[in-house]
Structures are given as C-alpha cells and as structure tokens.
PDB file of C-alpha atoms in Angstrom:
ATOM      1  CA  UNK A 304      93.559 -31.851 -52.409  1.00 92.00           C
ATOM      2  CA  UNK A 305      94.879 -29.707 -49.536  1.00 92.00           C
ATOM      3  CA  UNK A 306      96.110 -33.075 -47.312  1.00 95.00           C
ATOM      4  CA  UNK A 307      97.395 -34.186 -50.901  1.00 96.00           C
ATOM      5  CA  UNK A 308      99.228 -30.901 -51.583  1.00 97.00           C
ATOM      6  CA  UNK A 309     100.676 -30.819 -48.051  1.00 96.00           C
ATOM      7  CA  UNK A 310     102.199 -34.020 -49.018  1.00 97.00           C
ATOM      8  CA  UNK A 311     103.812 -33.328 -51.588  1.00 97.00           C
ATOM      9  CA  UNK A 312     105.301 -30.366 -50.482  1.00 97.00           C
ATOM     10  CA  UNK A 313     106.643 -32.177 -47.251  1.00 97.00           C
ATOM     11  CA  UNK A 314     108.474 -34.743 -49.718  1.00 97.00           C
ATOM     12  CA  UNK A 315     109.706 -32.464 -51.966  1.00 96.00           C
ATOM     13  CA  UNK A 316     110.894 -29.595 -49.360  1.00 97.00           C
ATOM     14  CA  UNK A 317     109.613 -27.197 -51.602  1.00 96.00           C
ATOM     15  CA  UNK A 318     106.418 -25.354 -53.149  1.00 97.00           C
ATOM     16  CA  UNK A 319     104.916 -26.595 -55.966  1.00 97.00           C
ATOM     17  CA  UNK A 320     103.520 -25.408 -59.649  1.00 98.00           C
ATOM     18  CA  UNK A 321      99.992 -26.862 -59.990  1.00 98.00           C
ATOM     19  CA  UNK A 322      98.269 -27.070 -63.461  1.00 98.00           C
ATOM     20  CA  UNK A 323      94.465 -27.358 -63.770  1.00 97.00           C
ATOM     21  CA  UNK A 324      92.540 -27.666 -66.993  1.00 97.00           C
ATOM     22  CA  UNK A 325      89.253 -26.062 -66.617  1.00 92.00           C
ATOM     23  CA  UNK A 326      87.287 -27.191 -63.006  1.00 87.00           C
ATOM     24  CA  UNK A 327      90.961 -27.893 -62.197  1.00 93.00           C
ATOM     25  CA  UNK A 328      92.410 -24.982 -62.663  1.00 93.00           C
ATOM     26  CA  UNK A 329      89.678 -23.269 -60.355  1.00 89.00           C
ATOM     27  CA  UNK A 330      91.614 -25.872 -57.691  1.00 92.00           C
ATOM     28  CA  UNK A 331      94.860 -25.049 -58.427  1.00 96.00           C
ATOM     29  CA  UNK A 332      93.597 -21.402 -58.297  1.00 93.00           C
ATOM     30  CA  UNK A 333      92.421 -22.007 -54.541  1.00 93.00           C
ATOM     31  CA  UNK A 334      95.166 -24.096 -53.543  1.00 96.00           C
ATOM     32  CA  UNK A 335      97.040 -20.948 -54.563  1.00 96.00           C
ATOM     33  CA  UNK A 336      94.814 -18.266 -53.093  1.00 94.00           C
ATOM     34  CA  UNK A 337      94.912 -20.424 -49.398  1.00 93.00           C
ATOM     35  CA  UNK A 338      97.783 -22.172 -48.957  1.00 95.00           C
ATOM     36  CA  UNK A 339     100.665 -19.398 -50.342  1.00 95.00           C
ATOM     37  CA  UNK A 340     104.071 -21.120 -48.891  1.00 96.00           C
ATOM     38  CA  UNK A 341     102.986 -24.455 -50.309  1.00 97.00           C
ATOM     39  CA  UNK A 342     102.817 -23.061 -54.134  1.00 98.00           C
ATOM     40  CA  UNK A 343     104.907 -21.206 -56.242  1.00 97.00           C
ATOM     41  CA  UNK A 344     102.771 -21.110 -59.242  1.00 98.00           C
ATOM     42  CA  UNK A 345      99.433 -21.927 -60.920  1.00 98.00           C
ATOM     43  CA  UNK A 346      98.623 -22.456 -64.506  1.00 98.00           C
ATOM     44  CA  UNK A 347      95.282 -22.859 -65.278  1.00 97.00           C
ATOM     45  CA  UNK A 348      93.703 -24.377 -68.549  1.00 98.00           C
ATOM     46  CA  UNK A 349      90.412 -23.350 -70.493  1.00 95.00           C
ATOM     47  CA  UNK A 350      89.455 -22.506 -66.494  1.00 92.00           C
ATOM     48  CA  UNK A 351      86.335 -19.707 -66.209  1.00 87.00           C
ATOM     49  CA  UNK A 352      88.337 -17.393 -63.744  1.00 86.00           C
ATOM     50  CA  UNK A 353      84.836 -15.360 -63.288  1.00 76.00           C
ATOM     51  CA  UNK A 354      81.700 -15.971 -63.016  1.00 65.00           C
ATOM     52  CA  UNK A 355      80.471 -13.882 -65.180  1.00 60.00           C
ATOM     53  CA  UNK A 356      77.275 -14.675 -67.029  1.00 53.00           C
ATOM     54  CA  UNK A 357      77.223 -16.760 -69.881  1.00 61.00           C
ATOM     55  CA  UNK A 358      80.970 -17.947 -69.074  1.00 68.00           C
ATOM     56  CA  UNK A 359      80.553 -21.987 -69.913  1.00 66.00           C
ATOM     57  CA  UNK A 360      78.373 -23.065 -72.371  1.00 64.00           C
ATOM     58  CA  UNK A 361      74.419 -23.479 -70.669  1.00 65.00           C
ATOM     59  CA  UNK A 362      74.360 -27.395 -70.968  1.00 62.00           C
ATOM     60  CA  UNK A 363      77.327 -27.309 -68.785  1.00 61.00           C
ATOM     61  CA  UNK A 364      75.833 -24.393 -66.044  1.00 61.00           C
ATOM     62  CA  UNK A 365      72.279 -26.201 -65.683  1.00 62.00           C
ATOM     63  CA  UNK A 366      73.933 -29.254 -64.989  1.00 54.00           C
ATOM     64  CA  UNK A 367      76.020 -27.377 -62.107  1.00 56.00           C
ATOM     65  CA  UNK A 368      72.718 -25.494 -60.979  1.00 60.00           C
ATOM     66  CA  UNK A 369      70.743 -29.026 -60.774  1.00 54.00           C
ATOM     67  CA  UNK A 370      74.031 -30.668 -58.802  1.00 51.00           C
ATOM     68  CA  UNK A 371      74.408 -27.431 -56.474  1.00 56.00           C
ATOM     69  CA  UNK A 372      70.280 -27.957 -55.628  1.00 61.00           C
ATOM     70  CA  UNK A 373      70.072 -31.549 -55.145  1.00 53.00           C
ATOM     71  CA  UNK A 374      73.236 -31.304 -52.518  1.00 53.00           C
ATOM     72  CA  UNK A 375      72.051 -28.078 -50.978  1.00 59.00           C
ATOM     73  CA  UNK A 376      68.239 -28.730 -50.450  1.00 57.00           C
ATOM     74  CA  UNK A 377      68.423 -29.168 -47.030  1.00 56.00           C
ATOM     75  CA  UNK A 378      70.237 -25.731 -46.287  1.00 62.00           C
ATOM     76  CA  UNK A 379      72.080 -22.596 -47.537  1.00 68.00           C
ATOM     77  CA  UNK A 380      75.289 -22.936 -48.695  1.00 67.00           C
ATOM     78  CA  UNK A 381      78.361 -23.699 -46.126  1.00 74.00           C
ATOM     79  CA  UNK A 382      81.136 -21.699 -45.342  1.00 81.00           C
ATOM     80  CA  UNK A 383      83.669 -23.988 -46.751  1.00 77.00           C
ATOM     81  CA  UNK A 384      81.483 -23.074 -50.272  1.00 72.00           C
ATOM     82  CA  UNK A 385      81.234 -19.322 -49.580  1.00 74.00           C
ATOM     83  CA  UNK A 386      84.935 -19.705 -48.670  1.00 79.00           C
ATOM     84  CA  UNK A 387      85.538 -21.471 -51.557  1.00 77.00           C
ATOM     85  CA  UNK A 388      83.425 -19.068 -54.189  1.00 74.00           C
ATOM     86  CA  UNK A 389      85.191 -15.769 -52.685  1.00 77.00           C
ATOM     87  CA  UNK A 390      89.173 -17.191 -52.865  1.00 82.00           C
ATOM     88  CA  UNK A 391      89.146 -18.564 -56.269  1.00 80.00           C
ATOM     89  CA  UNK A 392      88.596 -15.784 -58.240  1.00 78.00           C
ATOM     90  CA  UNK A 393      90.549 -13.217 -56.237  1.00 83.00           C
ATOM     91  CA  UNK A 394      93.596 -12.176 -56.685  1.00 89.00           C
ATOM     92  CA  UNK A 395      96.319 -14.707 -55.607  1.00 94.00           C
ATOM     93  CA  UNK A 396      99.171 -13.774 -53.172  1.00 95.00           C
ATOM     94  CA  UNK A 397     101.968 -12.148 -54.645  1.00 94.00           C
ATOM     95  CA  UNK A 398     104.477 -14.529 -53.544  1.00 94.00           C
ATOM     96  CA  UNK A 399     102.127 -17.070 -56.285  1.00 97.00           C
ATOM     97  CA  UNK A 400     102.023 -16.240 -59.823  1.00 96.00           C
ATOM     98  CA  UNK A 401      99.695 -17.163 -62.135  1.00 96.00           C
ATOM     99  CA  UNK A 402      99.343 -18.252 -66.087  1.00 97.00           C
ATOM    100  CA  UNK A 403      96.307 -18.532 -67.908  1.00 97.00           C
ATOM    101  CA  UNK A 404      96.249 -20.169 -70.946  1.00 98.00           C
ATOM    102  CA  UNK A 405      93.229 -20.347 -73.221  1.00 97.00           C
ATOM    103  CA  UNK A 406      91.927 -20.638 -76.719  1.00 98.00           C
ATOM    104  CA  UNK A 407      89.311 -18.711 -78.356  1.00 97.00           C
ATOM    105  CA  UNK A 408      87.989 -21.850 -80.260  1.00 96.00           C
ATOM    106  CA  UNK A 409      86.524 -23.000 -76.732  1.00 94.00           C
ATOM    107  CA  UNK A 410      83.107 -24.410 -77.035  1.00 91.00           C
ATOM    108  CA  UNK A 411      82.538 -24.732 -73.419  1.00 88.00           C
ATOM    109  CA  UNK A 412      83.652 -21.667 -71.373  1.00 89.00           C
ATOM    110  CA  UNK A 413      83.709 -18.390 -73.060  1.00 88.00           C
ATOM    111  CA  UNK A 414      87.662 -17.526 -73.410  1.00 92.00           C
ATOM    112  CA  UNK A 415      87.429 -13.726 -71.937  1.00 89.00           C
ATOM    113  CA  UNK A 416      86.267 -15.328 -68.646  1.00 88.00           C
ATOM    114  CA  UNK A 417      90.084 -17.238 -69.204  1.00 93.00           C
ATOM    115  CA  UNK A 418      92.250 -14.387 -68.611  1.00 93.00           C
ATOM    116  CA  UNK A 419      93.410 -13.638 -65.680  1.00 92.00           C
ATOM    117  CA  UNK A 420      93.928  -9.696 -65.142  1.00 88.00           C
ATOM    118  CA  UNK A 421      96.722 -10.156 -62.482  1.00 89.00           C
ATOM    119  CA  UNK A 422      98.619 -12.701 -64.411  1.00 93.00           C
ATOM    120  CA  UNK A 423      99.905 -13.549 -67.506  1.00 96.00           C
ATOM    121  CA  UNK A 424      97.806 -14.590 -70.255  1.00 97.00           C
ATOM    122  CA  UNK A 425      98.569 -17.132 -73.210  1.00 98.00           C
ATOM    123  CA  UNK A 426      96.346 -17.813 -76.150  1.00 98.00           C
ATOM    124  CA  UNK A 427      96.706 -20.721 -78.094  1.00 98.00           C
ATOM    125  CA  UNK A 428      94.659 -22.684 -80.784  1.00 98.00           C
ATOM    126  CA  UNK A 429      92.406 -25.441 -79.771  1.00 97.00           C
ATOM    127  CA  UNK A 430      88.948 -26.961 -78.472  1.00 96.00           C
ATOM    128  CA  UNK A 431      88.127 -26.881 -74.958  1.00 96.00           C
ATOM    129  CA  UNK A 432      89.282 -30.952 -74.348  1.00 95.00           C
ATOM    130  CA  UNK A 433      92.140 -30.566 -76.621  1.00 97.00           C
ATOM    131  CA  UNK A 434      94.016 -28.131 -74.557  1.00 98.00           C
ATOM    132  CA  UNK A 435      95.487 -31.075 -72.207  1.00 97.00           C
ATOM    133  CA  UNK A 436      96.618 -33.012 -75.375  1.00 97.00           C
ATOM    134  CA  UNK A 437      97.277 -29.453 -77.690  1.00 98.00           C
ATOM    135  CA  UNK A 438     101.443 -28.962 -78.510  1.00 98.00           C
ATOM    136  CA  UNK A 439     101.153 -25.326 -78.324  1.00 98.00           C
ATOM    137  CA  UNK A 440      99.960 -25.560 -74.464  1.00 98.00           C
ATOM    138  CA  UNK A 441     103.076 -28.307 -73.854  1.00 98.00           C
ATOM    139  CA  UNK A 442     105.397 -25.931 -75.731  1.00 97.00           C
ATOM    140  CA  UNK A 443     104.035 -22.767 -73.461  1.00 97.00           C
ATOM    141  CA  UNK A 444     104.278 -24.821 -70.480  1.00 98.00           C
ATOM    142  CA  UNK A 445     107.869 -26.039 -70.773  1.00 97.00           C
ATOM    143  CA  UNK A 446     108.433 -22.019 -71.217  1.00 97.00           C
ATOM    144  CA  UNK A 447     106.425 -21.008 -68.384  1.00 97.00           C
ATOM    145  CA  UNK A 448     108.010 -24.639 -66.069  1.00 96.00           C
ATOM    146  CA  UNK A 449     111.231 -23.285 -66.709  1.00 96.00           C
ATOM    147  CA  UNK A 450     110.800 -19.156 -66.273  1.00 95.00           C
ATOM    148  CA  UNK A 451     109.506 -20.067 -62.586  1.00 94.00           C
ATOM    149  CA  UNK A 452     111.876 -19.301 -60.455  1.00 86.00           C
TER     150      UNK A 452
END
C-alpha cells in the first residue's frame, strides 16, 4: 500500500484523501500516521480505532487470534507488527485530519470503538457492510471531499 500510495502521489503532485471501510480504514489510518506529506486526509468506515475489548463481534476476533497464531508460531511478533499496532491508533499528524464515520446499528465492531477522539465524528444509519453502499455515508463524504482543503 505504501509503494502504491507513493505512486499515486508522484502522479498526482499532491497528497491524497484515503477512505477505508473497517480493516481499511485501520490502513488508511497508518498510511496517515507514517507517511504525513503523502496524505491530506483519512476517512475511515465502521473501522475499530481501539482495541478495546469486545470492539468486533467474537466470531470476527477468534478468527484474527487463530490467523495471528498460525503466522506467528515460529516467533514473537515483528517490528513491522509492533510498528504497525502502536501507529494506527495514535493520534495522526496534525498536518492529516481525520473523519470517522460510523453507525450504531453495526453488528460487527462495537460503534464507540468508531470514534475517533482527535477527529471528527459522523454517525449515520446502517449495518456494518452497508456503510460502503449507505447514501448517508456518500452524502457525508461529498461534504467532508469538498471541506478538505
């Protein structure tokens, strides 16, 4: 995402605004957090900004636990990860902002893990999957596209 990002930015002359529903938003989130000149902006979607317990449905946290043991058996986690865990839920650079949008109708991460206390927070109506096809989040992000300076 990082080579991908640079890419971009090198053919458009200019940072970015990334948008990231859920997992993706977590990206765009880090993206933010570690590459500041390259990215004006992040919106996240429905993303769990903390990792708070309880904050996506259980289903959806065992699976990650049984992924995160069958990569990791043969060692403790990497720097890149620790790297990774540490930057994505701090705050971002102040040169980046930040929108949150989320819905309290989410069945799969718990909506006050959503908010993002240094940025500006939207709810909306909506199921967890919707919120990439839901017209209140397209409405709030042609607001939020065009406020960006």
């Amino acid at each position: 995402l990082a080579l991908r990002l640079a890419h971009i930015v090198a053919e458009t002359d200019r940072p970015v605004i990334l948008i990231g529903h859920s997992l993706g938003g977590l990206l765009a989130r880090f993206l933010g957090a570690s590459r500041p000149p390259s990215v004006r902006h992040v919106v996240t979607l429905g993303s769990p900004l903390s990792d708070a317990p309880h904050a996506i449905h259980p289903l959806i946290r065992s699976t990650f636990l049984l992924l995160h043991k069958l990569r990791h058996r043969s060692g403790p986690v990497s720097p890149a990860q620790a790297h990774f865990a540490a930057t994505v839920t701090a705050p971002l650079p102040t040169a980046v902002g930040c929108s949150a949008i989320f819905s309290r109708d989410d069945e799969i991460v718990n909506w006050r893990v959503c908010m993002d206390p240094y940025g500006t927070n939207y709810q909306v109506p909506g199921r967890h999957m919707g919120l990439v096809v839901n017209r209140a989040v397209y409405r709030l992000l042609a607001t939020i596209l065009n406020s960006v300076p």
